[in-house]
Amino acid sequence: MEVEVRIPAMLRRLTGEARAVKVSGGTIGEVINNLDSLHAGIRNELLAGDGSIHRFVNIYLNDEDIRFLSGLDTPIGDGDTVSILPAVAGGF
């Protein structure tokens, strides 16, 4: 399956400034691994050493946070969109 992965501004240095890239894979985990094959270093920005998603990174399949689906094992379909969003924190 091929999906569009939307890249946040903070990671575009790794994708040649591309806002979105097409990547194949059957699950979110495979998409991330294939994305890293195309754009070395991006996996380390998204996943911790133990393979879990960094707590300050949110990954959405279409409009759903994959943490509420099957995480990195979430299956994808042809034409789906994966969005990578940095977590935002703040306050007064």
CSV table of C-alpha atoms in Angstrom, one decimal:
chain,number,residue,atom,x,y,z
A,1,MET,CA,0.0,0.0,0.0
A,2,GLU,CA,1.2,3.5,-0.7
A,3,VAL,CA,0.3,6.4,1.6
A,4,GLU,CA,1.1,10.1,1.7
A,5,VAL,CA,3.1,11.0,4.8
A,6,ARG,CA,2.8,14.7,5.8
A,7,ILE,CA,6.0,16.0,7.3
A,8,PRO,CA,6.1,18.7,9.9
A,9,ALA,CA,8.4,21.7,9.4
A,10,MET,CA,10.8,20.6,12.1
A,11,LEU,CA,11.6,17.4,10.1
A,12,ARG,CA,11.6,18.7,6.6
A,13,ARG,CA,15.4,19.1,6.8
A,14,LEU,CA,15.5,15.3,6.5
A,15,THR,CA,13.2,15.1,3.5
A,16,GLY,CA,14.8,17.8,1.3
A,17,GLU,CA,12.2,20.2,2.6
A,18,ALA,CA,9.3,18.1,1.2
A,19,ARG,CA,6.0,18.8,2.9
A,20,ALA,CA,4.7,15.3,2.0
A,21,VAL,CA,6.3,12.1,0.6
A,22,LYS,CA,4.7,8.9,-0.8
A,23,VAL,CA,5.8,5.8,1.1
A,24,SER,CA,4.7,2.2,0.9
A,25,GLY,CA,4.0,-0.2,3.7
A,26,GLY,CA,1.3,-2.4,5.3
A,27,THR,CA,1.4,-0.8,8.8
A,28,ILE,CA,2.4,2.4,10.3
A,29,GLY,CA,5.6,0.8,11.5
A,30,GLU,CA,6.5,-0.4,8.0
A,31,VAL,CA,5.8,3.1,6.7
A,32,ILE,CA,8.2,4.6,9.2
A,33,ASN,CA,10.9,2.1,8.4
A,34,ASN,CA,10.5,2.7,4.6
A,35,LEU,CA,10.4,6.4,5.2
A,36,ASP,CA,13.7,6.1,7.0
A,37,SER,CA,15.1,4.1,4.1
A,38,LEU,CA,14.3,7.1,1.8
A,39,HIS,CA,15.2,9.8,4.3
A,40,ALA,CA,17.8,8.6,6.7
A,41,GLY,CA,17.5,9.7,10.3
A,42,ILE,CA,13.7,10.3,10.4
A,43,ARG,CA,13.0,7.1,12.3
A,44,ASN,CA,15.2,8.3,15.2
A,45,GLU,CA,13.2,11.5,15.4
A,46,LEU,CA,9.9,9.6,15.7
A,47,LEU,CA,10.7,6.5,17.7
A,48,ALA,CA,12.6,5.9,21.0
A,49,GLY,CA,15.4,3.4,21.4
A,50,ASP,CA,12.9,0.7,22.5
A,51,GLY,CA,10.9,1.2,19.3
A,52,SER,CA,8.0,3.1,20.9
A,53,ILE,CA,6.7,6.4,19.6
A,54,HIS,CA,8.4,9.3,21.3
A,55,ARG,CA,6.0,10.9,23.7
A,56,PHE,CA,6.4,14.3,22.1
A,57,VAL,CA,5.4,13.0,18.6
A,58,ASN,CA,1.8,12.3,17.5
A,59,ILE,CA,1.1,10.2,14.4
A,60,TYR,CA,-2.3,10.2,12.8
A,61,LEU,CA,-3.7,7.8,10.2
A,62,ASN,CA,-6.2,10.0,8.4
A,63,ASP,CA,-7.8,11.8,11.3
A,64,GLU,CA,-7.2,9.2,14.1
A,65,ASP,CA,-4.3,9.1,16.6
A,66,ILE,CA,-2.6,5.8,16.1
A,67,ARG,CA,-2.2,5.5,19.9
A,68,PHE,CA,-5.9,4.8,20.0
A,69,LEU,CA,-5.8,2.4,17.2
A,70,SER,CA,-3.1,-0.3,17.1
A,71,GLY,CA,0.0,1.9,17.4
A,72,LEU,CA,2.8,1.0,15.1
A,73,ASP,CA,0.8,-2.1,14.1
A,74,THR,CA,-2.1,-0.1,12.7
A,75,PRO,CA,-2.8,-1.3,9.2
A,76,ILE,CA,-2.9,1.2,6.4
A,77,GLY,CA,-4.9,1.2,3.1
A,78,ASP,CA,-4.0,2.5,-0.3
A,79,GLY,CA,-4.5,6.3,-0.4
A,80,ASP,CA,-4.5,6.8,3.3
A,81,THR,CA,-2.7,9.8,4.8
A,82,VAL,CA,-0.3,9.7,7.7
A,83,SER,CA,0.4,12.9,9.5
A,84,ILE,CA,3.3,13.4,11.8
A,85,LEU,CA,2.7,16.2,14.3
A,86,PRO,CA,5.0,17.4,17.1
A,87,ALA,CA,3.2,17.5,20.5
A,88,VAL,CA,2.6,21.0,21.7
A,89,ALA,CA,3.1,21.9,25.3
A,90,GLY,CA,2.7,25.2,27.0
A,91,GLY,CA,0.9,27.2,29.6
A,92,PHE,CA,1.3,30.2,31.7
